[in-house]
PDB file of C-alpha atoms in Angstrom:
ATOM      1  CA  GLN A  16     123.802 164.857  56.548  1.00 90.00           C
ATOM      2  CA  VAL A  17     121.605 162.159  58.159  1.00 97.00           C
ATOM      3  CA  GLN A  18     118.340 160.969  56.761  1.00 97.00           C
ATOM      4  CA  LEU A  19     115.730 158.615  57.977  1.00 98.00           C
ATOM      5  CA  ALA A  20     113.557 156.887  55.505  1.00 96.00           C
ATOM      6  CA  GLU A  21     110.245 154.900  56.143  1.00 96.00           C
ATOM      7  CA  SER A  22     108.515 152.465  54.304  1.00 96.00           C
ATOM      8  CA  GLY A  23     105.929 149.767  54.596  1.00 97.00           C
ATOM      9  CA  GLY A  24     102.681 151.865  55.183  1.00 97.00           C
ATOM     10  CA  GLY A  25      99.666 151.343  53.349  1.00 98.00           C
ATOM     11  CA  LEU A  26      95.894 150.215  53.180  1.00 98.00           C
ATOM     12  CA  VAL A  27      94.817 147.212  55.353  1.00 98.00           C
ATOM     13  CA  GLN A  28      91.801 145.716  56.615  1.00 98.00           C
ATOM     14  CA  ASP A  29      90.744 145.469  60.021  1.00 98.00           C
ATOM     15  CA  GLY A  30      92.724 142.739  61.896  1.00 98.00           C
ATOM     16  CA  GLY A  31      95.439 142.851  59.266  1.00 98.00           C
ATOM     17  CA  SER A  32      99.059 143.206  59.761  1.00 98.00           C
ATOM     18  CA  LEU A  33     101.774 145.831  58.201  1.00 98.00           C
ATOM     19  CA  ARG A  34     105.474 145.867  58.958  1.00 98.00           C
ATOM     20  CA  LEU A  35     107.040 149.361  58.752  1.00 98.00           C
ATOM     21  CA  SER A  36     110.625 149.870  58.577  1.00 98.00           C
ATOM     22  CA  CYS A  37     112.825 153.000  59.238  1.00 98.00           C
ATOM     23  CA  ALA A  38     116.432 153.077  57.678  1.00 98.00           C
ATOM     24  CA  ALA A  39     118.990 155.892  58.751  1.00 98.00           C
ATOM     25  CA  SER A  40     121.647 156.974  56.278  1.00 98.00           C
ATOM     26  CA  GLY A  41     124.478 159.659  56.139  1.00 97.00           C
ATOM     27  CA  ARG A  42     127.572 160.169  58.314  1.00 95.00           C
ATOM     28  CA  ILE A  43     126.328 158.317  61.254  1.00 97.00           C
ATOM     29  CA  GLU A  44     128.730 157.697  64.002  1.00 97.00           C
ATOM     30  CA  SER A  45     126.218 155.921  66.476  1.00 97.00           C
ATOM     31  CA  ILE A  46     122.591 155.573  67.138  1.00 98.00           C
ATOM     32  CA  ASN A  47     120.967 155.262  70.553  1.00 98.00           C
ATOM     33  CA  THR A  48     117.422 154.892  71.102  1.00 98.00           C
ATOM     34  CA  MET A  49     115.037 154.826  68.119  1.00 98.00           C
ATOM     35  CA  TYR A  50     111.303 155.437  68.416  1.00 98.00           C
ATOM     36  CA  TRP A  51     108.068 154.999  66.361  1.00 98.00           C
ATOM     37  CA  TYR A  52     105.335 157.880  66.763  1.00 98.00           C
ATOM     38  CA  ARG A  53     101.944 158.094  65.254  1.00 98.00           C
ATOM     39  CA  GLN A  54      99.703 161.175  64.494  1.00 98.00           C
ATOM     40  CA  ALA A  55      95.923 160.863  63.697  1.00 97.00           C
ATOM     41  CA  PRO A  56      94.057 163.358  62.097  1.00 92.00           C
ATOM     42  CA  GLY A  57      93.098 166.101  64.620  1.00 95.00           C
ATOM     43  CA  LYS A  58      95.183 164.359  67.200  1.00 97.00           C
ATOM     44  CA  GLN A  59      98.564 164.919  68.898  1.00 97.00           C
ATOM     45  CA  ARG A  60     101.593 163.064  67.901  1.00 98.00           C
ATOM     46  CA  GLU A  61     102.040 160.156  70.380  1.00 98.00           C
ATOM     47  CA  LEU A  62     104.810 157.635  71.292  1.00 98.00           C
ATOM     48  CA  VAL A  63     103.699 153.951  70.236  1.00 98.00           C
ATOM     49  CA  ALA A  64     107.036 152.396  70.798  1.00 98.00           C
ATOM     50  CA  ARG A  65     110.984 152.658  71.556  1.00 98.00           C
ATOM     51  CA  ILE A  66     113.841 150.537  71.636  1.00 98.00           C
ATOM     52  CA  ASN A  67     117.256 151.148  72.775  1.00 97.00           C
ATOM     53  CA  ARG A  68     120.683 150.122  71.283  1.00 96.00           C
ATOM     54  CA  GLY A  69     120.691 146.962  73.550  1.00 95.00           C
ATOM     55  CA  GLY A  70     117.267 146.092  72.591  1.00 96.00           C
ATOM     56  CA  SER A  71     115.098 146.933  75.909  1.00 98.00           C
ATOM     57  CA  THR A  72     111.738 148.171  74.501  1.00 98.00           C
ATOM     58  CA  VAL A  73     108.851 150.468  75.839  1.00 98.00           C
ATOM     59  CA  ILE A  74     105.432 149.861  74.059  1.00 98.00           C
ATOM     60  CA  ALA A  75     102.275 152.007  74.458  1.00 98.00           C
ATOM     61  CA  ASP A  76      99.549 150.262  76.266  1.00 98.00           C
ATOM     62  CA  SER A  77      97.248 150.932  73.317  1.00 97.00           C
ATOM     63  CA  VAL A  78      99.186 148.504  70.948  1.00 98.00           C
ATOM     64  CA  LYS A  79     100.638 146.240  73.682  1.00 98.00           C
ATOM     65  CA  GLY A  80     100.339 142.844  72.692  1.00 98.00           C
ATOM     66  CA  ARG A  81      99.717 143.727  68.960  1.00 98.00           C
ATOM     67  CA  PHE A  82     102.821 145.704  67.912  1.00 98.00           C
ATOM     68  CA  THR A  83     106.645 144.820  68.278  1.00 98.00           C
ATOM     69  CA  ILE A  84     109.554 147.039  68.020  1.00 98.00           C
ATOM     70  CA  SER A  85     112.723 145.790  67.055  1.00 98.00           C
ATOM     71  CA  ARG A  86     116.100 146.842  65.426  1.00 98.00           C
ATOM     72  CA  ASP A  87     119.145 145.934  63.184  1.00 98.00           C
ATOM     73  CA  ASN A  88     122.134 147.741  64.409  1.00 97.00           C
ATOM     74  CA  THR A  89     124.186 146.552  61.291  1.00 96.00           C
ATOM     75  CA  LYS A  90     121.554 148.074  58.993  1.00 97.00           C
ATOM     76  CA  ASN A  91     120.623 151.276  60.999  1.00 98.00           C
ATOM     77  CA  THR A  92     117.035 150.181  60.833  1.00 98.00           C
ATOM     78  CA  VAL A  93     114.233 150.035  63.207  1.00 98.00           C
ATOM     79  CA  TYR A  94     111.105 147.973  62.612  1.00 98.00           C
ATOM     80  CA  LEU A  95     107.540 148.124  63.601  1.00 98.00           C
ATOM     81  CA  GLN A  96     105.450 144.998  63.126  1.00 98.00           C
ATOM     82  CA  MET A  97     101.672 145.575  63.524  1.00 98.00           C
ATOM     83  CA  ASN A  98      99.181 142.837  63.928  1.00 98.00           C
ATOM     84  CA  SER A  99      95.540 142.773  64.471  1.00 98.00           C
ATOM     85  CA  LEU A 100      95.223 146.252  63.363  1.00 98.00           C
ATOM     86  CA  LYS A 101      92.245 148.285  64.309  1.00 98.00           C
ATOM     87  CA  PRO A 102      90.574 151.281  62.186  1.00 97.00           C
ATOM     88  CA  GLU A 103      91.906 153.396  65.152  1.00 97.00           C
ATOM     89  CA  ASP A 104      95.474 152.659  64.479  1.00 98.00           C
ATOM     90  CA  THR A 105      94.849 154.776  61.448  1.00 98.00           C
ATOM     91  CA  ALA A 106      97.668 157.405  61.523  1.00 98.00           C
ATOM     92  CA  VAL A 107     100.935 158.883  59.762  1.00 98.00           C
ATOM     93  CA  TYR A 108     103.471 156.835  61.481  1.00 98.00           C
ATOM     94  CA  TYR A 109     106.946 158.498  62.093  1.00 98.00           C
ATOM     95  CA  CYS A 110     110.248 157.096  63.357  1.00 98.00           C
ATOM     96  CA  LYS A 111     112.674 159.130  65.244  1.00 98.00           C
ATOM     97  CA  ALA A 112     116.275 158.252  66.255  1.00 98.00           C
ATOM     98  CA  GLU A 113     118.865 159.819  68.700  1.00 98.00           C
ATOM     99  CA  ILE A 114     121.848 159.845  66.518  1.00 98.00           C
ATOM    100  CA  LEU A 115     125.496 161.115  66.873  1.00 98.00           C
ATOM    101  CA  ALA A 116     126.807 162.808  63.560  1.00 96.00           C
ATOM    102  CA  GLY A 117     129.657 165.285  63.406  1.00 92.00           C
ATOM    103  CA  ARG A 118     130.480 164.379  66.973  1.00 94.00           C
ATOM    104  CA  VAL A 119     127.049 165.867  68.210  1.00 97.00           C
ATOM    105  CA  TRP A 120     123.769 164.093  69.383  1.00 97.00           C
ATOM    106  CA  ASP A 121     120.569 164.989  67.918  1.00 98.00           C
ATOM    107  CA  ASN A 122     117.039 163.814  67.246  1.00 98.00           C
ATOM    108  CA  TYR A 123     115.982 163.047  63.736  1.00 98.00           C
ATOM    109  CA  TRP A 124     112.731 162.476  62.144  1.00 98.00           C
ATOM    110  CA  GLY A 125     111.666 160.500  59.127  1.00 97.00           C
ATOM    111  CA  GLN A 126     108.973 162.146  56.690  1.00 97.00           C
ATOM    112  CA  GLY A 127     106.217 159.715  57.989  1.00 97.00           C
ATOM    113  CA  THR A 128     104.232 156.919  56.250  1.00 98.00           C
ATOM    114  CA  GLN A 129     100.383 156.644  56.194  1.00 98.00           C
ATOM    115  CA  VAL A 130      98.689 153.571  57.690  1.00 98.00           C
ATOM    116  CA  THR A 131      95.162 153.230  57.008  1.00 98.00           C
ATOM    117  CA  VAL A 132      92.806 150.512  58.537  1.00 98.00           C
ATOM    118  CA  SER A 133      89.522 150.005  56.929  1.00 97.00           C
ATOM    119  CA  SER A 134      86.575 148.491  58.820  1.00 93.00           C
TER     120      SER A 134
END
């Protein structure tokens, strides 16, 4: 069984920083692309950033220049460094990963971590 566990969320002031982590565990054979999404109250879930196994990244325009995605393949972990946070970044942040387990590729999601930015 594969699980994704996020950590690092919390309450921060406008202009502050947080670093989110998401570790995958279980009978993992390989991990392809890893993602960070977020969902604010009353809004649809949106893609924040993604990173492939080779380290190529895509960052949403709304956070470009402030957020950085990275990963450690030896730890099956993806990170989201969030700087210059704004109140509009307040949301539940979810990680997702394309994982090969039991010779089957599937998408797995974490449970989400709350990020709140106060003005």
